[in-house]
Protein backbone atom coordinates (compact mmCIF):
# COMPACT_ATOMS: atom_id res chain seq x y z
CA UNK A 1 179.79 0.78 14.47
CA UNK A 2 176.58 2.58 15.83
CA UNK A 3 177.91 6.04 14.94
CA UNK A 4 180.17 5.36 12.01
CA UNK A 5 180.93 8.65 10.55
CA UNK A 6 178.69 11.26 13.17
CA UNK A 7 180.00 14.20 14.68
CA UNK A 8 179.79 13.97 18.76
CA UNK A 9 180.26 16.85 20.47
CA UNK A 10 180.85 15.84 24.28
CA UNK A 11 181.13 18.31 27.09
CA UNK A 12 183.09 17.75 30.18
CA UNK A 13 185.10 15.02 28.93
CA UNK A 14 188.76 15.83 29.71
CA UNK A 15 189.03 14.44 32.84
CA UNK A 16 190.91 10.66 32.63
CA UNK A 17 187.52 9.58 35.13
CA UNK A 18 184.14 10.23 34.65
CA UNK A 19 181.03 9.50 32.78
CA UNK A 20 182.23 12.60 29.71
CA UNK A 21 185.59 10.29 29.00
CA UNK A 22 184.03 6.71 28.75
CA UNK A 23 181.25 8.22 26.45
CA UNK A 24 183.97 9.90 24.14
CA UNK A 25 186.23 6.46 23.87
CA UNK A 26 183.26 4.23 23.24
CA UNK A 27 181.89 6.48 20.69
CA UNK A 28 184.99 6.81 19.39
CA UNK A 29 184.99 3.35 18.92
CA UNK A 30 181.69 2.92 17.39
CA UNK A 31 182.97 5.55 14.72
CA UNK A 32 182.05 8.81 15.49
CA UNK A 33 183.95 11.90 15.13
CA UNK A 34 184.51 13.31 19.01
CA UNK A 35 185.12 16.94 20.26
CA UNK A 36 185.47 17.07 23.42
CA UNK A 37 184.91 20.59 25.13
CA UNK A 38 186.41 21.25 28.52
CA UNK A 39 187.56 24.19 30.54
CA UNK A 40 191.14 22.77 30.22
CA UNK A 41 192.51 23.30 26.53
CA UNK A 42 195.55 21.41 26.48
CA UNK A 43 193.55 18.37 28.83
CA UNK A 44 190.97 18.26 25.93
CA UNK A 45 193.16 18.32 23.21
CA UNK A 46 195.17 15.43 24.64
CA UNK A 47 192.16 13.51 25.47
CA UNK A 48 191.34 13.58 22.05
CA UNK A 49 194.24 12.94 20.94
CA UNK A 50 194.16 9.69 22.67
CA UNK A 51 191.03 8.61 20.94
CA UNK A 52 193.18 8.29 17.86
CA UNK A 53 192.93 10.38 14.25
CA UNK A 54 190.10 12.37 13.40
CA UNK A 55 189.17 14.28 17.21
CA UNK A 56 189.46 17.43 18.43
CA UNK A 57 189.55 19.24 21.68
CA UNK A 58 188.75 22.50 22.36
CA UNK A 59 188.28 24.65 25.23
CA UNK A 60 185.04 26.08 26.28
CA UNK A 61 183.49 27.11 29.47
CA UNK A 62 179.24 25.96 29.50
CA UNK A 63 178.91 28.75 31.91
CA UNK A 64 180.22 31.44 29.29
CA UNK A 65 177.70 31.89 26.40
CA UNK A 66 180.18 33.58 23.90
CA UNK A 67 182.50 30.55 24.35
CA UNK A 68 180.36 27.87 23.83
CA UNK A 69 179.13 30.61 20.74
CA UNK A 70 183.08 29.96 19.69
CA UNK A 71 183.23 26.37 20.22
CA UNK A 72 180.27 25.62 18.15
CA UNK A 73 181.52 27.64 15.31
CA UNK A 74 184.97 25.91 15.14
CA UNK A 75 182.92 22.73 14.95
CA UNK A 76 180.92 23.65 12.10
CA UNK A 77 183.75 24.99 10.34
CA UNK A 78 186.08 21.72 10.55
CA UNK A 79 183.29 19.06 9.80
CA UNK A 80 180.00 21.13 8.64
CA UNK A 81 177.45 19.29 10.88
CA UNK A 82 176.57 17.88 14.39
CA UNK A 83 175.42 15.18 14.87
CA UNK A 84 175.22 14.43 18.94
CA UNK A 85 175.47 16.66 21.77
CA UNK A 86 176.38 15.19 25.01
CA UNK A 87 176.15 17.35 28.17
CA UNK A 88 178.02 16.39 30.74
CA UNK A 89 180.09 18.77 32.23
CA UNK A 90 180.33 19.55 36.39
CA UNK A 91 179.23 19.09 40.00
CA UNK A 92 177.86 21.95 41.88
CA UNK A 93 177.62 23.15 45.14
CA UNK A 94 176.30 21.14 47.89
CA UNK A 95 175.26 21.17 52.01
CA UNK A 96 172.32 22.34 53.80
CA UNK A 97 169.43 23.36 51.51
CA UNK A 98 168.26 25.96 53.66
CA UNK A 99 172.47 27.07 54.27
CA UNK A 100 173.28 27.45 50.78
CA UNK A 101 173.72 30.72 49.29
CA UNK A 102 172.36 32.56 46.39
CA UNK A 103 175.36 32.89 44.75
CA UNK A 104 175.51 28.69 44.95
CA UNK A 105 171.69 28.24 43.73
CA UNK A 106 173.43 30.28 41.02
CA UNK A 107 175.80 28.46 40.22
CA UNK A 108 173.89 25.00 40.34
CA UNK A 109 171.29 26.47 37.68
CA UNK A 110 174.61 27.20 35.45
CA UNK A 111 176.00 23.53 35.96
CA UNK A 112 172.98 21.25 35.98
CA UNK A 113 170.38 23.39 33.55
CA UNK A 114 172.46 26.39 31.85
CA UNK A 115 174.42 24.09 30.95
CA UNK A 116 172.29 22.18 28.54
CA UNK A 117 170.30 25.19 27.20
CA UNK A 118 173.52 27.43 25.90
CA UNK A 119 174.64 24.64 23.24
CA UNK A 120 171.32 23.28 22.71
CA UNK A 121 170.13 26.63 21.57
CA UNK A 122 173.23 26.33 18.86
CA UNK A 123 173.30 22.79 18.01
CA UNK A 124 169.50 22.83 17.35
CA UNK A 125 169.15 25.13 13.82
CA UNK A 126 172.45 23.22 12.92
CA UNK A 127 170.54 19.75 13.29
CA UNK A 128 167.22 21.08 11.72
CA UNK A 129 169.20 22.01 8.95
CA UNK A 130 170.66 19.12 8.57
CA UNK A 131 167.53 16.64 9.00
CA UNK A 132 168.17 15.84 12.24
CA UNK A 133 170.36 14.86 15.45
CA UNK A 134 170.23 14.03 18.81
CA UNK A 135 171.04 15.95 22.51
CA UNK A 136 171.63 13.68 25.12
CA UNK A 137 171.73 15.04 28.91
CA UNK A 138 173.98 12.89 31.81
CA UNK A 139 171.80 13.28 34.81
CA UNK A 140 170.63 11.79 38.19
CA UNK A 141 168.92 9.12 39.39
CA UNK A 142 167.72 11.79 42.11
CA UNK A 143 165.90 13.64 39.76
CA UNK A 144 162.29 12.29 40.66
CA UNK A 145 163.43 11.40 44.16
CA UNK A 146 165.60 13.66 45.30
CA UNK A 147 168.78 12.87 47.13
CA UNK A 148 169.58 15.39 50.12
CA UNK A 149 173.38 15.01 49.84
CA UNK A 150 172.90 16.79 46.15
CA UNK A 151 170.53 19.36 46.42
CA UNK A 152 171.26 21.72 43.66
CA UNK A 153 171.83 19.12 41.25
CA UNK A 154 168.42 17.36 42.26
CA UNK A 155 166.90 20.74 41.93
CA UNK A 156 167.95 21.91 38.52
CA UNK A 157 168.03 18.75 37.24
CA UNK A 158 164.33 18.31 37.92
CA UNK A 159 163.73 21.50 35.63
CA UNK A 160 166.18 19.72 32.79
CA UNK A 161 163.67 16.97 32.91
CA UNK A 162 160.99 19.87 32.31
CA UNK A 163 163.02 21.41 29.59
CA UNK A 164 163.91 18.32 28.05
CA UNK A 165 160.29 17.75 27.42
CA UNK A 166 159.32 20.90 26.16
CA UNK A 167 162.28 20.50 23.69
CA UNK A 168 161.78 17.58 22.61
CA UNK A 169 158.03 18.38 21.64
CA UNK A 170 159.18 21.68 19.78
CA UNK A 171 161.68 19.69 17.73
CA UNK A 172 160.53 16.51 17.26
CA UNK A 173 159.09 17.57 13.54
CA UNK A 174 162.86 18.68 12.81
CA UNK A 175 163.74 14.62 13.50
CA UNK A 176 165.58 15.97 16.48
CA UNK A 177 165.81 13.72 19.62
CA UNK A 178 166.57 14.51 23.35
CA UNK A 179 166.82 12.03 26.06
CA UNK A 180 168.28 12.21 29.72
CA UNK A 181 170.80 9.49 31.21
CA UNK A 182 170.14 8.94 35.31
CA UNK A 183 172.87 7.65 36.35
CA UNK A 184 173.26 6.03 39.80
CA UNK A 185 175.80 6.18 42.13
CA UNK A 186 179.31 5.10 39.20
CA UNK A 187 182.65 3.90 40.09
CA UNK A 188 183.90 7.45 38.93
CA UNK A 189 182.62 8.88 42.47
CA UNK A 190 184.71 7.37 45.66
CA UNK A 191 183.15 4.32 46.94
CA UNK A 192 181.14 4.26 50.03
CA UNK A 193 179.94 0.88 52.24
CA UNK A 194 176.34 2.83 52.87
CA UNK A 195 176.03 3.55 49.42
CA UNK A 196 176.55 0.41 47.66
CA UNK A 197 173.75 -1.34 50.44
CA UNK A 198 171.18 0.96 48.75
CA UNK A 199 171.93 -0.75 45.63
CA UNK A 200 169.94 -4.11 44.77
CA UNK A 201 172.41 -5.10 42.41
CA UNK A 202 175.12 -4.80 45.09
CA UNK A 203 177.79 -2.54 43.36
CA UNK A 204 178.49 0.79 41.50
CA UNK A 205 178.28 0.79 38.55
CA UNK A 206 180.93 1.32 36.01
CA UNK A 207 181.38 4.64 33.63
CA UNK A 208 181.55 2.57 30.49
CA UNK A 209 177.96 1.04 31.29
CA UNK A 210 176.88 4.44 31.13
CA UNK A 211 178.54 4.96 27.94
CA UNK A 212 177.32 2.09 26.27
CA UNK A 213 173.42 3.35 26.86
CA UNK A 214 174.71 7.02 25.61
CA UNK A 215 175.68 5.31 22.36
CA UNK A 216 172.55 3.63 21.95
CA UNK A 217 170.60 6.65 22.70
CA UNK A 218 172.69 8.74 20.28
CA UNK A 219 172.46 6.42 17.44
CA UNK A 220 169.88 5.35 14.73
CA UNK A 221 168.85 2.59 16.44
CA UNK A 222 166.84 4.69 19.11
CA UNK A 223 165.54 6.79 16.70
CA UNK A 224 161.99 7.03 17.81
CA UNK A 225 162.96 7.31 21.97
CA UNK A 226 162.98 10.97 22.51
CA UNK A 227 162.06 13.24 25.44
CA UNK A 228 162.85 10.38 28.21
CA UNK A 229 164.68 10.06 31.73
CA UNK A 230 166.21 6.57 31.20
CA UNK A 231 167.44 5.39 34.33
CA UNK A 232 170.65 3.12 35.10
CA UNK A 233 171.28 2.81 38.69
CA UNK A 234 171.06 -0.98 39.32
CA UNK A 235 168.05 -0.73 40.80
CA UNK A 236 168.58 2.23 43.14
């Protein structure tokens, strides 16, 4: 039970696939309390409903400041702390990096970077307060190498990597943590012959691998990793 008794908040985690979902059922199993924010109210609620008693979902768009503002709030007020952040929410634009449009480049610095900064700026006084917590950040394994069929996220997630560090120098006195997950290519994303070949270890990998390195990350027993881009990729 690594996180017997925390408060998790995870982002993007509605969806039945994805990285956001097997993060909030394993932490549910190692004992935390999960909200799971997503633009879809009813498809967070009943994703935390089926995580069992003790969950909530709420609705909350990462690109809207004064909903995130909300979200936080109704946190607080049901369980008085946070313990974990987990950013995970959205894909953004891809294609040509010279064909993409401002409006796109935009929109990739709301989903890969914005994203992070408008709850961490929230969550951060709360965990000070509090002695302490960690922000974890799902990533890319393209962040130092960048992959040309994801340019925005290989972009913005670069600066993350730059923000993450600057963070987690500013708040590392406060006992608060912040680590990036890279994931490689996962068997939430459709499965492609000339993808798996670029993998030494011959396969995706699975959402609930990821999960299982979130949990670590989030709990005690990585308390002195902080302001790190922790790879899992099989090799990639």
């Amino acid at each position: 039970m690594l996180l017997q008794g925390k408060v998790a908040i995870i982002t993007g985690a509605a969806s039945a696939r994805g990285i956001g979902r097997a993060t909030a059922a394993t932490f549910a199993r190692h004992g935390a309390h999960v909200v799971i924010l997503d633009l879809d109210e009813a498809a967070a609620r009943d994703a935390a409903a089926s995580l069992g008693e003790g969950h909530l979902g709420l609705a909350a768009n990462v690109a809207d400041q004064a909903q995130v503002n909300k979200a936080i709030a109704q946190v607080i007020e049901r369980y008085g702390r946070i313990d974990v952040l987990v950013n995970s929410a959205g894909h953004g634009p891809k294609g040509d990096i010279l064909e993409i449009s401002d409006d796109d480049w935009h929109l990739g610095m709301d989903v890969y970077l914005m994203n992070v900064i408008r709850p961490s700026r929230l969550v951060a006084p709360v965990m000070a307060g509090q002695g302490g917590g960690t922000i974890l950040n799902i990533s890319t394994f393209a962040v130092f190498e960048p992959d040309p069929m994801f340019p925005t996220s290989g972009v913005f997630r670069a600066g993350l990597a730059g923000f993450t560090k600057l963070f987690a120098d500013a708040y590392a006195g406060d006992n608060i943590r912040i680590n990036n997950v890279l994931p490689g290519f996962i068997d939430s994303l459709p499965e492609k012959d000339d993808r798996r070949e670029r993998i030494p270890m011959g396969r995706y990998g699975r959402a609930e691998e990821v999960a299982g390195l979130v949990s670590y990350l989030a709990s005690d027993a990585a308390a002195y990793v902080t302001g790190q881009n922790i790879r899992i990729d099989g090799g990639h």
